[in-house]
Amino acid sequence: MEDQREALRKIITTLAVKNEEIQSFIYSLKQMLLNMEANSAKVQEDLEAEFQSLFSLLEELKEGMLMKIKQDRASRTYELQNQLAACTRALESSEELLETANQTLQATDSEHFPQAAKQLKDSVTMAPAFRLSLKAKVSDNMSHLMVDFAQERRMLQALKFLPVPSAPVIDLAESLVADNCVTLVWRMPEEDSKIDHYVLEYRRTNFEGPPRLKEDQPWMVVEGIRQTEYTLTGLKFDMKYMNFRVKACNKAVAGEFSEPVTLETPAFMFRLDASTSHQNLRVDDLSVEWDAMGGKVQDIKAREKDGKGRTASPVNSPARGTPSPKRMPSGRGGRDRFTAESYTVLGDTLIDGGEHYWEVHYEPDSKAFGVGVAYRSLGRFEQLGKTAASWCLHINNWLQASCPSTTPVPNSCCTPSRPSSHSHCCLLSQFGVAASR
């Protein structure tokens, strides 16, 4: 009986959960219906506005062209009317001369005929009819103002809604991860002249392989990319992997995102090995600082407790000076890797080749520190960068000058000169505070 009750409770719980899911889905569908109504009204309004803008543009073009026809017609009419008036006056003058000539020819007064004939001849010679050009100054043909709308008509007939851009394809072979930059390259499955720009999104993740459905890190957005590649700079490699995705956008709509890809940064992550540090250094995984008491504090307290040690007066304090290497007490096990003034600590990972990058942050009041690489042959009394077994970047704020035996390395790039030999990444901290990653 109790088992049946328990089974019924499970059924009720499952059914209640399913009912909540259905209710949530119903609410989502109703919200989608409301959104669809609002969105369809919006796109309809936008379409009408676009067509109205097109109508206005056509109307403006029409008015300009009609004005051109009117101006050309008025100019030609003026020329033709002036030429017609001149021809009419010339014809009237010529008709008068013709009538005068006929009258003179029929006259019987022979005494005055020669003089009349001479005057008539001079009048005919100067008549306007003989100075007129009997060719029209302008043409009545207006075909030069005709417009061929065939191309525009085809364009208007081809007018349709903008297609949704296809999802880009990220080209991993062309993409590059180097230094603190990532250059991502993508392409479109097919050419699309309507694409206006691209949107890139990226986020950091600790997971290798395809992006997971649930990620703690939010997507960072880069908009307005005009090319099919983009370079992210100034990255901090505090996470091993990064997810990327891209989408294409035209003037109206954005397409789907590309398939997300995960790229691995080549950042070399290591921690500091406290068991290798000098006793006057305080080491905590990723940070190190000068500590005058260092690892000797526990030994002093133990001797004081047993009544065998002297008090930690300023004279007898370890901060007064460093004993010679031969008399350096062993202290804790493994903490005598470096002694004397070799205030050094090793990383916990060997480097046997390639290029490796890290970041170093130091406190403003640090006086001197160095960071670099060393071979395993680095002696316990040797300072980093001062022998052939190591080299480093060395900052010395005491002397305001770099250590002459160090070799500058651009971009904090640390590469062993002999990749076949295993090297440690080391940190030297003299009278200062430094942190390394």
mmCIF file of C-alpha atoms in Angstrom, residues 9-395:
data_model
loop_
_atom_site.group_PDB
_atom_site.id
_atom_site.type_symbol
_atom_site.label_atom_id
_atom_site.label_comp_id
_atom_site.label_asym_id
_atom_site.label_seq_id
_atom_site.Cartn_x
_atom_site.Cartn_y
_atom_site.Cartn_z
ATOM 1 C CA ARG A 9 3.177 10.742 -5.425
ATOM 2 C CA LYS A 10 5.898 10.451 -8.057
ATOM 3 C CA ILE A 11 3.270 10.405 -10.805
ATOM 4 C CA ILE A 12 1.607 13.480 -9.302
ATOM 5 C CA THR A 13 4.956 15.282 -9.050
ATOM 6 C CA THR A 14 5.848 14.395 -12.643
ATOM 7 C CA LEU A 15 2.434 15.504 -13.873
ATOM 8 C CA ALA A 16 2.656 18.785 -11.940
ATOM 9 C CA VAL A 17 6.073 19.510 -13.431
ATOM 10 C CA LYS A 18 4.752 18.707 -16.907
ATOM 11 C CA ASN A 19 1.742 20.985 -16.330
ATOM 12 C CA GLU A 20 4.091 23.821 -15.328
ATOM 13 C CA GLU A 21 6.126 23.254 -18.472
ATOM 14 C CA ILE A 22 2.976 23.316 -20.630
ATOM 15 C CA GLN A 23 1.732 26.481 -18.913
ATOM 16 C CA SER A 24 5.086 28.118 -19.454
ATOM 17 C CA PHE A 25 5.041 27.079 -23.105
ATOM 18 C CA ILE A 26 1.477 28.413 -23.512
ATOM 19 C CA TYR A 27 2.569 31.733 -22.065
ATOM 20 C CA SER A 28 5.527 31.739 -24.447
ATOM 21 C CA LEU A 29 3.236 31.045 -27.419
ATOM 22 C CA LYS A 30 0.858 33.838 -26.411
ATOM 23 C CA GLN A 31 3.786 36.192 -26.034
ATOM 24 C CA MET A 32 5.025 35.157 -29.479
ATOM 25 C CA LEU A 33 1.599 35.891 -30.954
ATOM 26 C CA LEU A 34 1.622 39.357 -29.435
ATOM 27 C CA ASN A 35 5.175 39.916 -30.635
ATOM 28 C CA MET A 36 4.248 38.708 -34.100
ATOM 29 C CA GLU A 37 1.393 41.205 -34.320
ATOM 30 C CA ALA A 38 3.632 44.041 -33.166
ATOM 31 C CA ASN A 39 6.517 43.008 -35.404
ATOM 32 C CA SER A 40 4.321 42.519 -38.495
ATOM 33 C CA ALA A 41 2.766 45.950 -37.939
ATOM 34 C CA LYS A 42 6.236 47.398 -37.605
ATOM 35 C CA VAL A 43 7.590 45.843 -40.812
ATOM 36 C CA GLN A 44 4.390 46.848 -42.674
ATOM 37 C CA GLU A 45 4.818 50.423 -41.477
ATOM 38 C CA ASP A 46 8.462 50.366 -42.506
ATOM 39 C CA LEU A 47 7.577 48.985 -45.940
ATOM 40 C CA GLU A 48 4.948 51.660 -46.528
ATOM 41 C CA ALA A 49 7.451 54.311 -45.456
ATOM 42 C CA GLU A 50 10.031 52.925 -47.894
ATOM 43 C CA PHE A 51 7.543 52.903 -50.762
ATOM 44 C CA GLN A 52 6.397 56.402 -49.857
ATOM 45 C CA SER A 53 10.015 57.490 -49.907
ATOM 46 C CA LEU A 54 10.402 55.847 -53.304
ATOM 47 C CA PHE A 55 7.226 57.562 -54.578
ATOM 48 C CA SER A 56 8.532 60.906 -53.313
ATOM 49 C CA LEU A 57 11.853 60.334 -55.048
ATOM 50 C CA LEU A 58 10.120 59.424 -58.323
ATOM 51 C CA GLU A 59 7.865 62.436 -58.031
ATOM 52 C CA GLU A 60 10.859 64.669 -57.453
ATOM 53 C CA LEU A 61 12.664 63.183 -60.459
ATOM 54 C CA LYS A 62 9.519 63.602 -62.553
ATOM 55 C CA GLU A 63 9.208 67.274 -61.626
ATOM 56 C CA GLY A 64 12.843 67.897 -62.520
ATOM 57 C CA MET A 65 12.536 66.204 -65.893
ATOM 58 C CA LEU A 66 9.282 68.011 -66.733
ATOM 59 C CA MET A 67 10.949 71.302 -65.871
ATOM 60 C CA LYS A 68 13.806 70.427 -68.234
ATOM 61 C CA ILE A 69 11.329 69.737 -71.064
ATOM 62 C CA LYS A 70 9.511 73.020 -70.425
ATOM 63 C CA GLN A 71 12.729 75.018 -70.383
ATOM 64 C CA ASP A 72 13.961 73.444 -73.611
ATOM 65 C CA ARG A 73 10.564 73.977 -75.272
ATOM 66 C CA ALA A 74 10.508 77.652 -74.233
ATOM 67 C CA SER A 75 14.046 78.224 -75.521
ATOM 68 C CA ARG A 76 13.316 76.638 -78.895
ATOM 69 C CA THR A 77 9.974 78.420 -79.190
ATOM 70 C CA TYR A 78 11.677 81.758 -78.607
ATOM 71 C CA GLU A 79 14.266 81.096 -81.332
ATOM 72 C CA LEU A 80 11.703 79.886 -83.872
ATOM 73 C CA GLN A 81 9.331 82.767 -83.179
ATOM 74 C CA ASN A 82 12.126 85.340 -83.627
ATOM 75 C CA GLN A 83 13.170 83.661 -86.884
ATOM 76 C CA LEU A 84 9.518 83.595 -88.064
ATOM 77 C CA ALA A 85 9.048 87.321 -87.312
ATOM 78 C CA ALA A 86 12.228 88.222 -89.178
ATOM 79 C CA CYS A 87 11.162 86.171 -92.206
ATOM 80 C CA THR A 88 7.692 87.757 -92.170
ATOM 81 C CA ARG A 89 9.142 91.283 -92.195
ATOM 82 C CA ALA A 90 11.556 90.363 -94.969
ATOM 83 C CA LEU A 91 8.722 88.922 -97.035
ATOM 84 C CA GLU A 92 6.590 92.074 -96.654
ATOM 85 C CA SER A 93 9.525 94.256 -97.674
ATOM 86 C CA SER A 94 10.240 92.030 -100.641
ATOM 87 C CA GLU A 95 6.604 92.154 -101.795
ATOM 88 C CA GLU A 96 6.635 95.960 -101.669
ATOM 89 C CA LEU A 97 9.817 96.064 -103.760
ATOM 90 C CA LEU A 98 8.292 93.628 -106.220
ATOM 91 C CA GLU A 99 5.214 95.827 -106.646
ATOM 92 C CA THR A 100 7.384 98.945 -107.071
ATOM 93 C CA ALA A 101 9.500 97.157 -109.682
ATOM 94 C CA ASN A 102 6.420 96.161 -111.688
ATOM 95 C CA GLN A 103 5.121 99.722 -111.603
ATOM 96 C CA THR A 104 8.480 101.088 -112.726
ATOM 97 C CA LEU A 105 8.655 98.606 -115.550
ATOM 98 C CA GLN A 106 5.225 99.672 -116.849
ATOM 99 C CA ALA A 107 5.958 103.426 -116.624
ATOM 100 C CA THR A 108 6.067 105.373 -119.997
ATOM 101 C CA ASP A 109 8.302 108.184 -118.776
ATOM 102 C CA SER A 110 11.563 107.219 -120.394
ATOM 103 C CA GLU A 111 13.376 110.312 -119.066
ATOM 104 C CA HIS A 112 13.194 109.199 -115.381
ATOM 105 C CA PHE A 113 13.317 105.418 -115.981
ATOM 106 C CA PRO A 114 17.109 104.977 -115.662
ATOM 107 C CA GLN A 115 17.196 106.734 -112.304
ATOM 108 C CA ALA A 116 14.150 104.814 -111.021
ATOM 109 C CA ALA A 117 15.654 101.525 -112.176
ATOM 110 C CA LYS A 118 18.941 102.304 -110.408
ATOM 111 C CA GLN A 119 17.163 103.143 -107.129
ATOM 112 C CA LEU A 120 15.088 99.997 -107.378
ATOM 113 C CA LYS A 121 18.214 97.900 -107.962
ATOM 114 C CA ASP A 122 19.906 99.384 -104.894
ATOM 115 C CA SER A 123 16.807 98.724 -102.796
ATOM 116 C CA VAL A 124 16.669 95.090 -103.908
ATOM 117 C CA THR A 125 20.354 94.614 -103.110
ATOM 118 C CA MET A 126 19.837 95.901 -99.551
ATOM 119 C CA ALA A 127 16.554 94.061 -99.042
ATOM 120 C CA PRO A 128 16.365 91.895 -95.817
ATOM 121 C CA ALA A 129 15.188 88.945 -97.887
ATOM 122 C CA PHE A 130 18.699 88.510 -99.257
ATOM 123 C CA ARG A 131 20.323 88.567 -95.767
ATOM 124 C CA LEU A 132 18.085 85.909 -94.238
ATOM 125 C CA SER A 133 19.205 82.300 -93.595
ATOM 126 C CA LEU A 134 16.428 80.045 -94.744
ATOM 127 C CA LYS A 135 17.422 77.315 -92.304
ATOM 128 C CA ALA A 136 15.763 76.865 -88.893
ATOM 129 C CA LYS A 137 18.073 77.761 -86.018
ATOM 130 C CA VAL A 138 16.754 74.929 -83.792
ATOM 131 C CA SER A 139 15.176 71.566 -84.367
ATOM 132 C CA ASP A 140 11.669 70.603 -83.490
ATOM 133 C CA ASN A 141 12.870 67.126 -82.511
ATOM 134 C CA MET A 142 12.533 66.533 -78.725
ATOM 135 C CA SER A 143 13.701 62.904 -78.668
ATOM 136 C CA HIS A 144 16.889 63.864 -76.769
ATOM 137 C CA LEU A 145 14.687 64.267 -73.701
ATOM 138 C CA MET A 146 13.255 60.771 -73.877
ATOM 139 C CA VAL A 147 13.991 58.381 -70.933
ATOM 140 C CA ASP A 148 14.429 54.607 -71.111
ATOM 141 C CA PHE A 149 12.959 53.117 -67.934
ATOM 142 C CA ALA A 150 13.579 49.508 -68.955
ATOM 143 C CA GLN A 151 16.425 48.950 -66.478
ATOM 144 C CA GLU A 152 14.654 50.727 -63.652
ATOM 145 C CA ARG A 153 11.469 48.818 -64.419
ATOM 146 C CA ARG A 154 13.349 45.525 -64.194
ATOM 147 C CA MET A 155 14.906 46.605 -60.921
ATOM 148 C CA LEU A 156 11.540 47.554 -59.477
ATOM 149 C CA GLN A 157 10.014 44.310 -60.662
ATOM 150 C CA ALA A 158 12.867 42.436 -58.955
ATOM 151 C CA LEU A 159 12.260 44.306 -55.702
ATOM 152 C CA LYS A 160 11.733 41.829 -52.869
ATOM 153 C CA PHE A 161 12.347 41.372 -49.181
ATOM 154 C CA LEU A 162 16.002 41.211 -48.162
ATOM 155 C CA PRO A 163 17.094 37.592 -47.689
ATOM 156 C CA VAL A 164 18.383 36.511 -44.289
ATOM 157 C CA PRO A 165 22.181 36.175 -44.552
ATOM 158 C CA SER A 166 23.611 32.696 -44.297
ATOM 159 C CA ALA A 167 25.660 31.714 -41.280
ATOM 160 C CA PRO A 168 29.392 32.356 -41.798
ATOM 161 C CA VAL A 169 31.914 29.527 -41.582
ATOM 162 C CA ILE A 170 34.919 30.102 -39.318
ATOM 163 C CA ASP A 171 38.150 29.052 -41.020
ATOM 164 C CA LEU A 172 40.254 27.468 -38.299
ATOM 165 C CA ALA A 173 43.152 26.847 -40.705
ATOM 166 C CA GLU A 174 43.500 30.588 -41.362
ATOM 167 C CA SER A 175 42.810 31.722 -37.804
ATOM 168 C CA LEU A 176 45.797 32.481 -35.606
ATOM 169 C CA VAL A 177 46.407 32.511 -31.862
ATOM 170 C CA ALA A 178 49.712 34.140 -30.902
ATOM 171 C CA ASP A 179 51.115 36.284 -28.122
ATOM 172 C CA ASN A 180 48.132 37.958 -26.453
ATOM 173 C CA CYS A 181 46.137 38.242 -29.690
ATOM 174 C CA VAL A 182 43.604 36.080 -31.512
ATOM 175 C CA THR A 183 42.948 36.635 -35.234
ATOM 176 C CA LEU A 184 39.726 34.971 -36.331
ATOM 177 C CA VAL A 185 39.034 34.425 -40.061
ATOM 178 C CA TRP A 186 35.705 33.399 -41.570
ATOM 179 C CA ARG A 187 33.978 33.166 -44.958
ATOM 180 C CA MET A 188 30.458 33.056 -46.342
ATOM 181 C CA PRO A 189 29.134 29.787 -47.821
ATOM 182 C CA GLU A 190 28.154 31.758 -50.926
ATOM 183 C CA GLU A 191 28.745 35.328 -52.057
ATOM 184 C CA ASP A 192 26.219 37.820 -50.686
ATOM 185 C CA SER A 193 26.531 41.414 -51.911
ATOM 186 C CA LYS A 194 23.842 42.588 -49.486
ATOM 187 C CA ILE A 195 25.948 41.996 -46.357
ATOM 188 C CA ASP A 196 26.672 45.262 -44.567
ATOM 189 C CA HIS A 197 28.744 44.127 -41.566
ATOM 190 C CA TYR A 198 29.503 41.250 -39.214
ATOM 191 C CA VAL A 199 29.077 40.751 -35.470
ATOM 192 C CA LEU A 200 31.638 38.737 -33.507
ATOM 193 C CA GLU A 201 30.975 37.290 -30.075
ATOM 194 C CA TYR A 202 33.509 35.592 -27.827
ATOM 195 C CA ARG A 203 33.757 34.368 -24.284
ATOM 196 C CA ARG A 204 36.296 32.625 -22.135
ATOM 197 C CA THR A 205 35.873 29.058 -20.990
ATOM 198 C CA ASN A 206 37.857 26.370 -19.241
ATOM 199 C CA PHE A 207 36.367 23.591 -21.351
ATOM 200 C CA GLU A 208 37.966 22.065 -24.417
ATOM 201 C CA GLY A 209 35.821 21.105 -27.404
ATOM 202 C CA PRO A 210 32.460 22.514 -28.539
ATOM 203 C CA PRO A 211 30.815 25.185 -26.371
ATOM 204 C CA ARG A 212 28.483 23.893 -23.713
ATOM 205 C CA LEU A 213 24.853 24.863 -23.393
ATOM 206 C CA LYS A 214 25.352 26.448 -20.004
ATOM 207 C CA GLU A 215 28.402 28.656 -19.555
ATOM 208 C CA ASP A 216 29.149 30.978 -16.667
ATOM 209 C CA GLN A 217 31.037 33.482 -18.802
ATOM 210 C CA PRO A 218 28.891 35.965 -20.812
ATOM 211 C CA TRP A 219 29.431 36.582 -24.521
ATOM 212 C CA MET A 220 31.455 39.695 -25.331
ATOM 213 C CA VAL A 221 30.245 41.487 -28.482
ATOM 214 C CA VAL A 222 32.218 43.231 -31.248
ATOM 215 C CA GLU A 223 29.940 44.962 -33.790
ATOM 216 C CA GLY A 224 30.393 46.765 -37.111
ATOM 217 C CA ILE A 225 33.139 44.531 -38.552
ATOM 218 C CA ARG A 226 33.445 45.239 -42.298
ATOM 219 C CA GLN A 227 36.005 42.564 -43.201
ATOM 220 C CA THR A 228 35.891 38.776 -42.908
ATOM 221 C CA GLU A 229 38.518 38.725 -40.173
ATOM 222 C CA TYR A 230 39.110 40.394 -36.843
ATOM 223 C CA THR A 231 41.972 40.521 -34.345
ATOM 224 C CA LEU A 232 41.362 40.640 -30.605
ATOM 225 C CA THR A 233 44.267 42.205 -28.740
ATOM 226 C CA GLY A 234 45.224 42.804 -25.147
ATOM 227 C CA LEU A 235 43.854 39.480 -23.925
ATOM 228 C CA LYS A 236 44.790 38.088 -20.527
ATOM 229 C CA PHE A 237 45.258 34.357 -20.673
ATOM 230 C CA ASP A 238 43.722 33.546 -17.317
ATOM 231 C CA MET A 239 41.582 30.925 -19.043
ATOM 232 C CA LYS A 240 42.857 28.240 -21.333
ATOM 233 C CA TYR A 241 40.164 28.238 -24.022
ATOM 234 C CA MET A 242 37.960 30.811 -25.798
ATOM 235 C CA ASN A 243 34.670 30.336 -27.692
ATOM 236 C CA PHE A 244 33.987 32.323 -30.871
ATOM 237 C CA ARG A 245 30.968 32.760 -33.148
ATOM 238 C CA VAL A 246 30.120 35.176 -35.984
ATOM 239 C CA LYS A 247 26.948 36.318 -37.747
ATOM 240 C CA ALA A 248 26.394 38.394 -40.897
ATOM 241 C CA CYS A 249 24.020 41.380 -41.097
ATOM 242 C CA ASN A 250 22.515 43.327 -43.981
ATOM 243 C CA LYS A 251 20.652 46.633 -43.767
ATOM 244 C CA ALA A 252 17.551 45.006 -42.339
ATOM 245 C CA VAL A 253 18.214 41.707 -40.615
ATOM 246 C CA ALA A 254 20.948 39.610 -39.018
ATOM 247 C CA GLY A 255 21.556 35.996 -39.914
ATOM 248 C CA GLU A 256 22.202 33.026 -37.681
ATOM 249 C CA PHE A 257 25.460 32.654 -35.802
ATOM 250 C CA SER A 258 28.141 30.415 -37.194
ATOM 251 C CA GLU A 259 28.894 27.138 -35.508
ATOM 252 C CA PRO A 260 30.820 28.150 -32.374
ATOM 253 C CA VAL A 261 34.457 27.136 -32.249
ATOM 254 C CA THR A 262 36.829 26.839 -29.337
ATOM 255 C CA LEU A 263 40.430 27.992 -29.679
ATOM 256 C CA GLU A 264 43.189 27.232 -27.231
ATOM 257 C CA THR A 265 45.545 29.993 -26.218
ATOM 258 C CA PRO A 266 49.234 29.048 -26.052
ATOM 259 C CA ALA A 267 49.686 30.748 -22.699
ATOM 260 C CA PHE A 268 52.033 28.816 -20.443
ATOM 261 C CA MET A 269 50.553 28.536 -16.961
ATOM 262 C CA PHE A 270 52.677 27.509 -14.000
ATOM 263 C CA ARG A 271 52.897 28.116 -10.301
ATOM 264 C CA LEU A 272 55.845 28.849 -8.068
ATOM 265 C CA ASP A 273 57.398 25.900 -6.287
ATOM 266 C CA ALA A 274 57.742 26.982 -2.654
ATOM 267 C CA SER A 275 60.020 24.015 -1.929
ATOM 268 C CA THR A 276 62.714 25.534 -4.190
ATOM 269 C CA SER A 277 62.648 29.089 -2.841
ATOM 270 C CA HIS A 278 65.254 30.896 -0.819
ATOM 271 C CA GLN A 279 64.393 30.984 2.879
ATOM 272 C CA ASN A 280 64.000 34.746 2.856
ATOM 273 C CA LEU A 281 61.203 34.551 0.298
ATOM 274 C CA ARG A 282 57.550 34.030 1.142
ATOM 275 C CA VAL A 283 55.921 32.048 -1.696
ATOM 276 C CA ASP A 284 52.229 31.470 -2.297
ATOM 277 C CA ASP A 285 51.563 29.686 -5.629
ATOM 278 C CA LEU A 286 51.457 32.775 -7.872
ATOM 279 C CA SER A 287 53.094 35.393 -5.673
ATOM 280 C CA VAL A 288 56.408 35.883 -3.909
ATOM 281 C CA GLU A 289 57.628 38.571 -1.550
ATOM 282 C CA TRP A 290 60.735 39.333 0.476
ATOM 283 C CA ASP A 291 60.534 38.224 4.066
ATOM 284 C CA ALA A 292 63.540 39.018 6.267
ATOM 285 C CA MET A 293 62.546 36.358 8.812
ATOM 286 C CA GLY A 294 61.576 33.842 6.161
ATOM 287 C CA GLY A 295 61.666 30.186 7.069
ATOM 288 C CA LYS A 296 63.871 30.783 10.062
ATOM 289 C CA VAL A 297 61.030 32.027 12.236
ATOM 290 C CA GLN A 298 59.859 28.525 13.072
ATOM 291 C CA ASP A 299 63.402 27.438 13.931
ATOM 292 C CA ILE A 300 63.918 30.438 16.271
ATOM 293 C CA LYS A 301 60.608 29.850 18.041
ATOM 294 C CA ALA A 302 61.464 26.184 18.473
ATOM 295 C CA ARG A 303 64.865 26.993 20.010
ATOM 296 C CA GLU A 304 63.305 29.608 22.305
ATOM 297 C CA LYS A 305 60.729 27.080 23.429
ATOM 298 C CA ASP A 306 63.424 24.558 24.266
ATOM 299 C CA GLY A 307 65.487 27.225 26.076
ATOM 300 C CA LYS A 308 68.415 26.604 23.733
ATOM 301 C CA GLY A 309 68.148 29.593 21.458
ATOM 302 C CA ARG A 310 68.914 33.233 22.002
ATOM 303 C CA THR A 311 66.256 35.891 21.907
ATOM 304 C CA ALA A 312 65.415 37.490 18.593
ATOM 305 C CA SER A 313 67.087 40.781 19.392
ATOM 306 C CA PRO A 314 67.975 43.171 16.546
ATOM 307 C CA VAL A 315 71.603 42.047 16.822
ATOM 308 C CA ASN A 316 70.783 38.387 16.485
ATOM 309 C CA SER A 317 67.875 38.781 14.053
ATOM 310 C CA PRO A 318 68.229 37.080 10.645
ATOM 311 C CA ALA A 319 67.411 40.455 9.117
ATOM 312 C CA ARG A 320 70.848 41.714 10.210
ATOM 313 C CA GLY A 321 72.645 39.762 7.536
ATOM 314 C CA THR A 322 72.917 36.522 5.652
ATOM 315 C CA PRO A 323 75.398 33.935 6.925
ATOM 316 C CA SER A 324 78.010 32.598 4.529
ATOM 317 C CA PRO A 325 76.856 29.670 2.371
ATOM 318 C CA LYS A 326 79.083 27.242 4.236
ATOM 319 C CA ARG A 327 77.394 28.067 7.540
ATOM 320 C CA MET A 328 73.868 28.425 6.202
ATOM 321 C CA PRO A 329 71.574 26.218 8.344
ATOM 322 C CA SER A 330 69.612 23.711 6.387
ATOM 323 C CA GLY A 331 66.297 24.829 7.910
ATOM 324 C CA ARG A 332 63.273 23.131 6.480
ATOM 325 C CA GLY A 333 63.666 20.224 4.116
ATOM 326 C CA GLY A 334 63.988 21.335 0.473
ATOM 327 C CA ARG A 335 64.255 25.050 1.295
ATOM 328 C CA ASP A 336 68.021 25.151 0.778
ATOM 329 C CA ARG A 337 67.816 24.951 -3.037
ATOM 330 C CA PHE A 338 69.073 28.573 -3.148
ATOM 331 C CA THR A 339 71.186 30.178 -0.444
ATOM 332 C CA ALA A 340 73.329 33.250 0.254
ATOM 333 C CA GLU A 341 72.173 36.185 -1.923
ATOM 334 C CA SER A 342 70.540 33.967 -4.559
ATOM 335 C CA TYR A 343 67.028 35.020 -3.605
ATOM 336 C CA THR A 344 65.387 32.812 -6.220
ATOM 337 C CA VAL A 345 62.356 30.574 -6.567
ATOM 338 C CA LEU A 346 61.633 28.158 -9.428
ATOM 339 C CA GLY A 347 58.427 27.476 -11.270
ATOM 340 C CA ASP A 348 56.830 24.082 -10.805
ATOM 341 C CA THR A 349 57.091 23.076 -14.485
ATOM 342 C CA LEU A 350 60.049 22.365 -16.731
ATOM 343 C CA ILE A 351 60.264 24.066 -20.157
ATOM 344 C CA ASP A 352 61.926 22.018 -22.892
ATOM 345 C CA GLY A 353 61.143 24.119 -26.005
ATOM 346 C CA GLY A 354 58.846 26.513 -27.816
ATOM 347 C CA GLU A 355 57.789 30.037 -26.877
ATOM 348 C CA HIS A 356 56.123 30.734 -23.559
ATOM 349 C CA TYR A 357 54.459 33.876 -22.220
ATOM 350 C CA TRP A 358 53.614 35.118 -18.771
ATOM 351 C CA GLU A 359 52.635 38.281 -16.972
ATOM 352 C CA VAL A 360 54.397 39.779 -13.970
ATOM 353 C CA HIS A 361 52.834 42.267 -11.580
ATOM 354 C CA TYR A 362 54.909 43.957 -8.906
ATOM 355 C CA GLU A 363 54.173 46.287 -6.038
ATOM 356 C CA PRO A 364 55.024 49.993 -6.542
ATOM 357 C CA ASP A 365 57.457 49.949 -3.615
ATOM 358 C CA SER A 366 59.480 47.032 -5.002
ATOM 359 C CA LYS A 367 63.164 47.910 -5.220
ATOM 360 C CA ALA A 368 64.550 45.146 -7.391
ATOM 361 C CA PHE A 369 63.383 41.916 -8.998
ATOM 362 C CA GLY A 370 64.034 39.784 -12.040
ATOM 363 C CA VAL A 371 62.132 37.170 -14.013
ATOM 364 C CA GLY A 372 63.506 34.814 -16.635
ATOM 365 C CA VAL A 373 64.635 31.257 -17.389
ATOM 366 C CA ALA A 374 67.399 29.077 -16.060
ATOM 367 C CA TYR A 375 68.883 25.702 -16.858
ATOM 368 C CA ARG A 376 68.762 22.979 -14.293
ATOM 369 C CA SER A 377 72.456 23.545 -13.769
ATOM 370 C CA LEU A 378 71.786 26.908 -12.055
ATOM 371 C CA GLY A 379 73.874 26.815 -8.908
ATOM 372 C CA ARG A 380 72.407 27.251 -5.454
ATOM 373 C CA PHE A 381 74.599 30.329 -4.853
ATOM 374 C CA GLU A 382 74.092 31.895 -8.322
ATOM 375 C CA GLN A 383 71.814 34.867 -8.896
ATOM 376 C CA LEU A 384 69.396 34.750 -11.791
ATOM 377 C CA GLY A 385 70.792 36.345 -14.955
ATOM 378 C CA LYS A 386 74.365 36.678 -13.657
ATOM 379 C CA THR A 387 75.808 33.448 -15.037
ATOM 380 C CA ALA A 388 75.640 31.526 -18.286
ATOM 381 C CA ALA A 389 73.090 29.175 -16.745
ATOM 382 C CA SER A 390 70.282 31.747 -16.777
ATOM 383 C CA TRP A 391 69.073 35.066 -18.152
ATOM 384 C CA CYS A 392 66.301 37.387 -17.133
ATOM 385 C CA LEU A 393 64.608 40.759 -17.166
ATOM 386 C CA HIS A 394 65.942 42.611 -14.131
ATOM 387 C CA ILE A 395 64.483 45.787 -12.639
#
